[in-house]
Amino acid sequence: MKAKKIIAAFVSALSLGTFAAASIAAIPMTASAESGKSNGFTYETFGGYTTITGYSGTATNITIPEYIAGKKVNAIGDDFLMDNNNVKSVTISKNIEKVGNNFCRNSTSLTKVDVKNGTKTIGSTFCCNTVNLTNVTLPYTLEEMADSCFLYCDLETDKTKDPKRLSTLYFYDPNGNRSTNDSTSRMKRIGIQSFWGTDWERQNKNLMIGQFLYRCVNLNNVTGFDSSTGKLTMSTFDGRCIQYVGYGAFQNKTQIKSVDMSPVLYVDSYAFKNCSNLQYIYNPNAIQDIGIDAFDGTKWYRNNGNIYITLGQVLYKFKGSGNCDLRGYSSITSISENAFNGSALTSIDLGNVNTFGRNAFSNISGSGLSSIKKYGNELDVYSPTFFTDHLAAFINTKYAVNRSEAKAKQIYSQLGLQWRPSAPTLSYKLNAIKKLYLYASQNWDYMFTPGNQEVEGALLTNKGVCASFALAYAYLLKNCGVNAQVVHGKAHAWNMVEYAPGQWAHIDITTAVCGRYNNFDLVNFHRRFLITDDQACITAGDPTYYWEPSDTKNMRVYNIYSATTRRTYKYGFGDINNDGNVNTSDLTRLDNYIKGTVSLTAVQKYHADLNLDGTVNRTDYNILKNKLN
């Protein structure tokens, strides 16, 4: 589904792997918003945070400005030059901190990308499939590249074979000088597949950016590796002091027998996986984070029979069952991804732990993790926000399930609804759909947060992206007796709801949440409430808002309910006379109902309640009249 640029700063960025590529993360929200256009660039401003969302000009060489309309540019939104076949070079001005997903993906004419100092993060598929690049310069300030940034860009290393291709990466130093020297780079993480399918990755040398080791290609004659003893020393590896070890960097290097980790702060997923002869790890004290299965398949892990397997400040794996009490391990401040995967953990005291890898407590067997404490106190006693601040680590645990049920029951009590009623009436279901829609639109904020693509994101933190909103809305509907589904098309998610027997319609919570910030009028605020497959939107005539039919193959339905009967009924919100359209006939019918000369069915009344206040009156008539005018 094509997302309109007016909410580009809000549209979901569904992650493509290890990194949650949130190009405009943590946008401060306010009740006011501003959009505009200048020199071909469109932009959005929310609470002083300005995002450039697109370019519609005709220039072939463009510079994304540091200031637009007098406002400091903070970020570049998703899909900025995606599929553009006109622009040949693009420069990102200094001090623009974030670059979104798909920045210039599939831009076949683009040959040059120049990112000035100040940018700290770039989103996934940054230049993916931009096959004619000959010149890329990155800032020394860049700290994170998300997944697949240069995937399938033919970064050719042999100019004699293909002189048009990019032979190397260039970097700026702190003074703004451009060279191949990356010694000042601040790179901390590079996502999976960032250079896959490129000759830059396939070249026969070790690939490093600053103190980040992307991939060890060859251990032969490398300083820092003693082939006679099999000892690897990270402080002198190939002439660098390595602090960050990338995804799969040493995977399957069987000649490694021991590693001195002295300077290492971060070890990414699978970094030493299946280094089958690796038995000893020295000086890991500085390590603060470890990715999934970073040491699985090594002798060190196979021979480590301890219940608590730790490295540096990280609990890497837990092999026990029942209770885990970390109060006696004061040096452990972090828990790695999937650390408790498959264990029979039932309770834990986190002690000094304050950081977690995503899904740290996933797939716990047995009765599940139901008690989480810190220094002997339940989390709510220790801190009312600790659990939600670190939600991504606890998703799908029994503790999270119990919290979700308690929050749902609290919402139902507030709205006069019931938890899993035995025989909900049609009137009850209609009210539940409406009340929960209004609750979500008035209480939820669009913001990238841990767990933002899960039910718990919106439900427990009141924050999330479209996937979390849709899942949480469906969860609330399902547990109060309303059949609902979650659907998503191209980078967006919404709901389909059975609002009457056999009658389905689309509802988009994200539009309502974002509409609140943009001060939409009531009809625009509810523009995607009970939309049929055949309706473009509640306010017709805007081609940028539309539904793809619900049976198109690029949508999928999550396993909340069966997808076999998901076709929507032809009558939608605002269609009072049930003819499949919203027009003056509906206005006449509504006027006659208010005058008392005609009657409406329960569903027709539902369609006529345009301000969702539970009554059909002259206010609704005026809203519909204004819409039609």
XYZ file of C-alpha atoms in Angstrom:
629
model
C 0.000 0.000 0.000
C 1.391 3.387 -0.942
C 1.749 5.630 2.098
C 0.968 9.296 1.720
C 3.886 11.633 2.335
C 1.924 13.700 4.880
C 2.320 10.830 7.328
C 5.659 9.615 5.978
C 7.216 10.428 9.319
C 4.809 7.992 10.911
C 4.471 5.084 8.449
C 5.768 1.810 9.774
C 9.339 0.760 9.122
C 9.060 -2.998 9.370
C 12.499 -4.246 10.300
C 14.522 -6.346 7.878
C 16.549 -8.401 10.329
C 18.914 -7.746 13.198
C 18.542 -3.974 13.373
C 15.259 -2.163 13.802
C 15.819 0.363 11.059
C 13.929 3.310 12.478
C 14.946 6.212 10.302
C 13.067 8.814 12.303
C 13.149 7.199 15.705
C 11.959 8.982 18.814
C 10.281 11.922 17.103
C 8.962 14.247 19.789
C 5.180 14.474 19.458
C 3.076 17.568 19.958
C -0.466 18.577 19.135
C 0.660 20.657 16.138
C 2.226 19.692 12.862
C 3.412 21.514 9.771
C 4.102 20.350 6.250
C 5.524 22.238 3.322
C 7.543 22.255 0.127
C 10.661 24.168 -0.882
C 12.823 23.841 -4.002
C 11.278 20.505 -4.833
C 11.744 19.071 -1.305
C 8.731 18.188 0.849
C 9.073 18.277 4.619
C 7.175 17.682 7.869
C 7.777 19.384 11.220
C 6.518 17.951 14.516
C 7.411 19.734 17.728
C 10.509 21.305 16.211
C 11.718 18.030 14.669
C 11.911 18.427 10.889
C 12.024 15.525 8.448
C 12.529 15.938 4.702
C 10.117 13.394 3.241
C 10.642 13.503 -0.518
C 11.870 15.199 -3.666
C 9.690 16.001 -6.682
C 12.001 18.392 -8.535
C 13.655 17.839 -11.897
C 17.310 18.506 -11.039
C 19.729 15.645 -11.662
C 22.284 16.774 -9.052
C 20.683 17.598 -5.715
C 21.819 18.644 -2.243
C 19.535 17.927 0.686
C 19.708 21.154 2.700
C 20.734 21.506 6.319
C 17.928 24.071 6.734
C 14.575 24.247 4.959
C 12.138 27.150 5.276
C 14.285 28.412 8.148
C 14.045 25.111 10.038
C 16.927 22.839 11.011
C 16.620 19.502 9.205
C 16.923 16.608 11.656
C 16.187 13.600 9.472
C 15.427 12.271 6.001
C 12.332 10.089 5.798
C 11.871 6.688 4.209
C 11.865 6.089 0.438
C 13.397 9.492 -0.346
C 14.751 8.593 -3.824
C 13.465 5.053 -4.057
C 12.970 3.957 -7.699
C 14.073 7.373 -8.980
C 15.491 7.185 -12.508
C 16.421 10.858 -12.933
C 18.770 11.969 -10.148
C 22.457 11.265 -10.824
C 24.064 12.558 -7.634
C 22.851 13.411 -4.155
C 24.605 15.169 -1.277
C 23.328 15.045 2.295
C 24.333 18.265 4.021
C 26.171 18.256 7.334
C 24.464 17.713 10.684
C 21.434 15.785 9.386
C 21.531 13.027 11.984
C 19.249 10.298 10.578
C 18.644 8.912 7.100
C 15.610 6.718 6.526
C 15.087 3.314 4.956
C 15.275 2.848 1.175
C 17.009 6.219 0.754
C 17.999 5.677 -2.885
C 17.034 2.045 -3.372
C 16.701 0.993 -7.025
C 17.743 4.456 -8.267
C 19.259 3.304 -11.525
C 20.713 6.657 -12.668
C 22.430 7.476 -9.388
C 26.238 7.406 -9.543
C 27.263 9.489 -6.527
C 26.182 9.624 -2.872
C 27.931 12.090 -0.566
C 27.011 12.074 3.149
C 28.569 14.958 5.077
C 29.729 14.813 8.700
C 26.996 14.818 11.320
C 24.947 11.865 10.146
C 24.917 9.145 12.808
C 22.547 6.482 11.478
C 21.319 5.358 8.079
C 18.364 3.043 7.596
C 18.031 -0.315 5.905
C 18.502 -0.833 2.137
C 20.136 2.615 1.963
C 21.570 2.131 -1.558
C 20.295 -1.388 -2.207
C 20.265 -2.238 -5.943
C 21.652 1.181 -6.862
C 23.839 -0.581 -9.384
C 25.606 2.349 -11.088
C 27.267 3.914 -8.047
C 30.809 5.053 -8.749
C 31.386 7.363 -5.801
C 30.260 6.943 -2.160
C 31.546 9.076 0.713
C 30.469 8.415 4.289
C 30.955 10.643 7.366
C 33.333 9.800 10.183
C 30.379 10.466 12.519
C 28.402 7.490 11.180
C 27.756 5.030 14.023
C 25.207 2.583 12.616
C 24.323 1.234 9.193
C 21.175 -0.892 9.221
C 20.612 -4.044 7.181
C 21.263 -4.392 3.443
C 22.599 -0.858 2.927
C 24.671 -1.655 -0.173
C 23.127 -5.026 -0.969
C 23.703 -5.960 -4.625
C 25.597 -2.777 -5.432
C 28.446 -4.032 -7.607
C 31.275 -2.342 -5.723
C 33.852 -3.556 -8.242
C 37.450 -3.822 -7.044
C 39.026 -4.491 -10.430
C 38.743 -1.328 -12.530
C 40.169 -3.048 -15.584
C 37.187 -5.418 -15.655
C 34.504 -2.842 -14.970
C 35.874 0.725 -14.760
C 32.422 2.256 -14.184
C 31.964 0.604 -10.809
C 32.875 1.869 -7.359
C 36.286 0.603 -6.317
C 36.327 1.726 -2.700
C 34.499 3.633 0.026
C 35.564 7.161 0.910
C 35.265 8.813 4.316
C 35.384 12.339 5.695
C 37.696 13.096 8.593
C 36.695 15.498 11.422
C 37.978 18.446 9.341
C 35.815 17.542 6.368
C 38.650 16.199 4.249
C 37.759 13.284 1.972
C 40.010 10.239 1.584
C 40.101 6.459 1.821
C 41.443 6.730 5.382
C 38.743 5.576 7.782
C 40.852 5.690 10.941
C 38.626 8.301 12.630
C 35.382 6.444 11.876
C 32.978 6.008 14.814
C 31.284 2.967 13.285
C 29.804 0.685 15.942
C 27.423 -1.563 14.028
C 26.831 -2.631 10.450
C 23.693 -4.596 9.669
C 23.436 -7.995 8.053
C 23.732 -8.086 4.253
C 25.033 -4.523 4.113
C 27.632 -5.459 1.493
C 26.386 -8.848 0.311
C 26.596 -9.417 -3.414
C 29.363 -6.824 -3.816
C 32.945 -7.288 -4.927
C 33.985 -4.977 -2.091
C 33.013 -7.745 0.310
C 34.496 -10.532 -1.813
C 37.955 -9.014 -2.072
C 40.712 -11.087 -0.527
C 41.449 -8.915 2.489
C 39.936 -8.265 5.884
C 37.167 -5.692 5.833
C 37.276 -3.022 8.518
C 35.912 0.463 9.062
C 37.658 2.267 11.893
C 37.676 -0.096 14.869
C 34.792 -2.131 13.476
C 35.652 -5.489 11.936
C 33.032 -6.275 9.305
C 34.465 -9.548 8.050
C 37.663 -11.546 8.494
C 38.318 -12.920 5.017
C 41.794 -14.349 5.570
C 43.857 -15.172 8.668
C 47.059 -15.966 6.762
C 50.015 -13.709 7.662
C 47.799 -11.373 9.681
C 49.301 -9.458 12.571
C 47.409 -10.322 15.689
C 46.996 -13.971 14.778
C 49.625 -16.578 15.686
C 49.058 -19.514 13.355
C 51.380 -21.733 15.395
C 49.294 -21.401 18.577
C 45.955 -20.396 17.072
C 45.792 -17.301 19.293
C 43.891 -14.266 18.039
C 44.638 -10.861 19.611
C 41.954 -8.274 18.947
C 44.051 -5.303 20.068
C 46.461 -5.746 17.146
C 44.348 -7.558 14.552
C 45.616 -6.680 11.075
C 47.036 -3.418 12.390
C 43.825 -2.270 14.097
C 42.541 -2.239 17.673
C 39.155 -3.877 17.193
C 36.363 -2.764 19.545
C 33.368 -4.004 17.551
C 33.196 -7.470 15.987
C 30.593 -7.713 13.233
C 27.949 -10.238 12.237
C 29.608 -13.594 11.488
C 33.040 -11.929 11.355
C 35.061 -15.066 12.218
C 32.393 -17.678 11.587
C 33.784 -21.164 10.739
C 37.450 -20.129 11.270
C 38.536 -23.455 12.740
C 42.201 -22.399 13.078
C 41.307 -20.058 15.968
C 42.010 -21.744 19.318
C 41.991 -18.781 21.697
C 41.047 -15.098 21.619
C 42.339 -12.154 23.637
C 39.288 -9.844 23.809
C 40.958 -6.985 25.710
C 39.526 -3.961 23.791
C 36.259 -5.508 22.552
C 33.011 -3.776 23.570
C 30.529 -5.502 21.274
C 30.320 -8.928 19.613
C 27.568 -9.296 17.005
C 25.506 -12.396 16.248
C 27.337 -15.515 14.999
C 30.690 -13.685 15.240
C 32.604 -16.822 16.316
C 29.929 -19.398 15.567
C 31.336 -22.816 14.644
C 34.927 -21.848 15.364
C 35.057 -25.422 16.547
C 38.569 -25.287 18.067
C 38.067 -22.050 20.002
C 38.529 -23.143 23.616
C 39.853 -20.149 25.573
C 38.671 -16.526 25.776
C 40.971 -14.121 27.608
C 40.282 -10.648 29.032
C 36.625 -10.228 28.017
C 36.023 -7.698 30.788
C 35.081 -4.767 28.511
C 32.365 -6.632 26.572
C 28.995 -4.908 27.020
C 26.824 -6.642 24.427
C 26.750 -10.017 22.654
C 24.500 -11.016 19.753
C 22.617 -14.249 19.046
C 24.681 -17.461 19.172
C 27.940 -15.533 18.871
C 29.974 -18.436 20.348
C 27.757 -21.435 19.661
C 29.591 -24.383 18.168
C 32.881 -23.526 19.895
C 34.745 -25.699 22.402
C 34.468 -22.819 24.868
C 30.672 -23.041 24.784
C 30.418 -26.835 24.516
C 32.752 -27.346 27.470
C 31.162 -24.627 29.583
C 28.904 -26.509 31.950
C 28.066 -23.574 34.202
C 24.451 -22.549 34.636
C 25.440 -18.903 34.160
C 27.630 -18.520 31.069
C 29.049 -15.012 31.115
C 31.517 -12.881 29.187
C 32.572 -9.466 30.421
C 29.491 -7.642 31.662
C 27.079 -9.916 29.785
C 25.065 -12.972 30.710
C 25.458 -14.829 27.416
C 23.412 -17.985 28.113
C 21.460 -19.492 31.002
C 21.412 -23.307 31.156
C 19.406 -23.740 34.333
C 15.744 -23.909 35.280
C 13.438 -22.437 37.884
C 14.862 -19.321 39.535
C 17.744 -17.170 38.251
C 19.141 -14.791 40.862
C 21.721 -12.346 39.454
C 22.132 -10.310 42.636
C 25.316 -12.242 43.360
C 26.765 -11.282 39.955
C 27.218 -7.550 40.431
C 29.420 -7.216 37.331
C 26.647 -8.481 35.029
C 24.864 -5.415 33.625
C 23.555 -6.836 30.334
C 21.706 -9.924 29.078
C 22.315 -11.013 25.488
C 19.735 -11.809 22.817
C 17.976 -15.162 23.324
C 19.949 -15.719 26.529
C 17.155 -17.798 28.096
C 15.961 -19.411 24.876
C 14.711 -22.929 25.635
C 15.340 -22.739 29.382
C 12.698 -23.593 31.986
C 13.002 -20.241 33.751
C 10.108 -19.350 36.059
C 11.458 -16.341 37.988
C 14.409 -13.981 37.890
C 16.000 -11.263 39.974
C 17.857 -8.984 37.544
C 20.296 -7.517 40.054
C 22.451 -4.900 38.281
C 21.155 -5.697 34.783
C 19.845 -2.636 32.950
C 20.280 -3.558 29.266
C 18.835 -6.474 27.321
C 19.100 -8.017 23.898
C 15.831 -8.328 22.021
C 13.874 -11.489 22.871
C 16.250 -12.227 25.737
C 13.521 -14.324 27.361
C 11.953 -15.837 24.251
C 10.822 -19.459 23.929
C 10.932 -20.311 27.636
C 9.705 -23.844 28.229
C 7.539 -25.160 31.055
C 5.165 -22.862 32.914
C 6.968 -19.728 31.696
C 8.534 -16.658 33.286
C 5.896 -15.237 35.619
C 7.949 -13.349 38.246
C 10.527 -10.637 37.487
C 12.270 -8.810 40.330
C 15.078 -6.360 40.823
C 16.970 -6.314 44.126
C 14.236 -8.451 45.678
C 11.349 -6.207 44.621
C 8.794 -6.896 41.914
C 9.420 -4.618 38.945
C 6.417 -2.403 39.638
C 7.688 -1.797 43.167
C 11.247 -1.146 41.995
C 10.196 1.068 39.096
C 6.756 1.498 37.497
C 8.346 1.910 34.044
C 11.235 -0.581 34.074
C 9.250 -3.347 32.374
C 7.842 -1.143 29.623
C 11.183 0.631 29.106
C 12.711 -2.757 28.248
C 9.651 -4.345 26.712
C 11.428 -5.894 23.713
C 13.285 -8.278 26.011
C 10.146 -9.616 27.712
C 7.743 -10.017 24.791
C 5.801 -13.314 24.806
C 6.756 -14.199 28.381
C 4.032 -15.223 30.815
C 4.813 -12.041 32.725
C 4.040 -9.950 29.607
C 0.893 -11.959 28.871
C -0.394 -11.356 32.394
C 0.382 -7.645 32.126
C -1.423 -7.441 28.766
C -4.535 -9.121 30.140
C -4.569 -6.829 33.166
C -4.226 -3.732 30.955
C -6.992 -4.940 28.622
C -9.358 -5.504 31.550
C -8.534 -2.036 32.858
C -9.413 -0.527 29.463
C -12.647 -2.529 29.267
C -13.675 -1.359 32.727
C -12.997 2.219 31.717
C -15.077 1.882 28.527
C -17.894 -0.251 29.895
C -16.862 -3.375 27.951
C -16.409 -6.993 29.047
C -13.531 -9.482 29.011
C -14.515 -12.324 26.658
C -18.316 -12.029 26.905
C -20.220 -15.260 26.193
C -22.858 -13.880 23.808
C -22.118 -10.289 22.721
C -25.003 -8.551 20.948
C -24.681 -6.626 17.688
C -25.151 -3.347 19.544
C -22.405 -4.309 22.018
C -19.998 -5.198 19.186
C -20.623 -1.933 17.349
C -20.020 0.054 20.512
C -16.863 -1.937 21.277
C -15.398 -1.241 17.829
C -16.162 2.446 18.166
C -15.062 2.881 21.780
C -11.773 1.037 21.300
C -11.081 3.002 18.108
C -11.568 6.268 19.974
C -9.531 5.012 22.927
C -6.610 4.107 20.641
C -6.740 7.331 18.652
C -6.816 9.443 21.810
C -4.233 7.567 23.893
C -1.652 6.033 21.547
C 1.356 7.859 20.126
C 3.338 6.998 17.004
C 6.907 6.541 18.159
C 9.626 3.963 17.680
C 10.029 2.149 21.005
C 11.184 -1.289 22.103
C 8.494 -3.769 21.236
C 6.867 -1.287 18.881
C 5.850 -3.988 16.396
C 4.251 -6.222 19.003
C 0.877 -6.269 20.746
C 2.543 -5.112 23.950
C 4.047 -2.017 22.316
C 0.819 -0.040 21.947
C -1.119 -1.899 24.629
C 1.326 -1.457 27.513
C 3.309 1.652 26.547
C 0.726 3.576 24.468
C 3.453 3.885 21.826
C 4.231 2.011 18.659
C 4.115 1.832 14.874
C 1.351 0.613 12.577
C 1.985 -3.096 13.210
C 1.747 -2.645 16.980
C -1.396 -0.503 16.670
C -3.111 -3.067 14.449
C -2.127 -6.031 16.625
C -3.135 -4.290 19.850
C -6.480 -3.121 18.416
C -7.232 -6.653 17.204
C -6.206 -8.056 20.606
C -8.611 -5.702 22.378
C -11.437 -6.470 19.956
C -10.882 -10.226 20.054
C -10.950 -10.382 23.843
C -14.196 -8.444 24.112
C -16.058 -10.569 21.567
C -15.421 -8.928 18.165
C -13.920 -10.834 15.245
C -10.865 -9.005 13.873
C -7.828 -9.557 11.698
C -4.516 -7.835 11.128
C -3.548 -7.189 7.534
C -0.547 -5.545 5.971
C 0.433 -4.666 2.458
C 3.489 -2.706 1.400
C 5.128 -1.418 4.590
C 1.875 -0.727 6.398
C -0.505 -2.617 8.682
C -4.155 -2.126 9.610
C -7.246 -4.102 10.657
C -10.238 -5.801 9.159
C -13.185 -6.019 11.536
C -16.458 -7.961 11.352
C -18.742 -5.160 12.507
C -21.958 -7.093 11.742
C -22.570 -10.753 10.851
C -20.691 -11.384 7.606
C -19.949 -7.672 7.159
C -16.242 -6.783 7.176
C -14.498 -3.439 6.810
C -11.016 -1.947 7.075
C -9.981 0.240 10.017
C -6.628 2.050 10.166
C -5.689 3.078 13.700
C -2.439 4.693 12.518
C -4.308 7.300 10.463
C -6.435 8.221 13.471
C -3.404 8.516 15.761
C -1.517 10.652 13.243
C -4.665 12.627 12.442
C -4.748 13.810 16.022
C -1.350 15.433 15.583
C -2.340 17.040 12.295
C -5.558 18.523 13.710
C -7.699 16.900 11.010
C -11.418 17.681 11.027
C -13.674 14.870 12.203
C -14.231 13.292 8.812
C -10.531 13.321 8.000
C -9.804 12.060 11.507
C -11.954 9.001 10.786
C -11.069 8.758 7.104
C -10.109 5.095 7.380
C -12.791 3.936 9.767
C -14.963 1.155 8.305
C -13.682 1.415 4.737
C -14.768 -1.174 2.188
C -12.576 -2.792 -0.468
C -14.239 -0.639 -3.114
C -13.902 2.730 -1.380
C -10.806 4.852 -1.916
C -11.298 6.569 1.426
C -14.011 8.298 3.414
C -13.116 11.574 1.686
C -13.118 10.607 -1.970
C -10.930 12.365 -4.486
C -7.568 11.941 -2.788
C -5.694 9.379 -4.923
C -2.841 9.033 -2.448
C -5.139 7.357 0.084
C -6.438 4.031 -1.096
C -6.906 0.416 -0.126
C -5.577 -2.363 -2.234
C -8.277 -5.077 -2.396
C -7.957 -7.346 0.595
C -7.256 -10.449 -1.490
C -4.164 -9.070 -3.229
C -1.178 -11.327 -2.791
C 1.111 -8.743 -1.187
C -1.086 -8.622 1.911
C -1.033 -11.209 4.612
C -3.270 -11.877 7.585
C -1.712 -12.641 10.948
C -3.047 -15.684 12.795
C -5.623 -13.887 14.888
C -8.522 -15.267 12.857
C -8.823 -17.287 9.664
C -8.279 -15.406 6.427
C -10.770 -17.485 4.457
C -13.695 -15.056 4.861
C -11.898 -11.746 4.901
C -13.707 -10.066 1.984
C -15.444 -6.884 3.104
C -19.100 -6.084 2.755
C -19.947 -3.366 0.247
C -21.418 -0.877 2.718
C -18.976 1.425 4.485
C -18.786 4.284 6.967
C -20.947 7.186 5.778
C -23.002 4.957 3.429
C -26.350 5.392 5.173
C -28.699 4.128 2.452
C -26.634 1.014 1.684
C -26.028 1.687 -2.014
C -22.238 1.310 -1.838
C -21.531 5.054 -2.219
C -21.270 8.108 0.004
C -23.241 10.898 -1.676
C -26.188 13.316 -1.371
C -28.651 10.425 -1.137
C -27.084 9.542 2.206
C -27.397 13.169 3.294
C -31.097 13.161 2.427
C -31.666 9.885 4.262
C -29.854 11.226 7.316
C -31.900 14.445 7.247
C -35.151 12.492 7.070
C -34.075 10.233 9.957
C -33.336 13.252 12.131
C -36.762 14.708 11.201
C -38.352 11.383 12.191
C -39.805 10.521 8.777
C -37.648 7.396 8.144
C -36.003 4.750 10.290
C -32.446 3.331 10.199
C -31.176 -0.129 11.037
C -28.552 -0.594 13.743
C -25.803 -0.854 11.123
C -27.091 2.185 9.229
C -27.070 4.184 12.457
C -23.506 3.067 12.967
C -22.562 4.373 9.520
C -24.363 7.641 10.227
C -22.626 8.431 13.531
C -19.831 10.419 11.858
C -18.421 11.964 15.029
C -18.550 8.643 16.904
C -20.342 10.097 19.909
C -22.931 7.306 20.117
C -25.863 9.329 18.770
C -27.075 10.326 15.303
C -28.110 13.970 15.147
C -27.692 17.262 13.315
C -23.954 17.367 14.101
C -23.472 14.242 12.011
C -25.589 15.773 9.248
C -23.354 18.868 9.172
C -20.196 16.753 9.069
C -21.493 14.770 6.103
C -22.714 17.904 4.368
C -19.325 19.583 4.748
C -17.588 16.490 3.441
C -19.777 16.346 0.349
C -19.239 20.064 -0.271
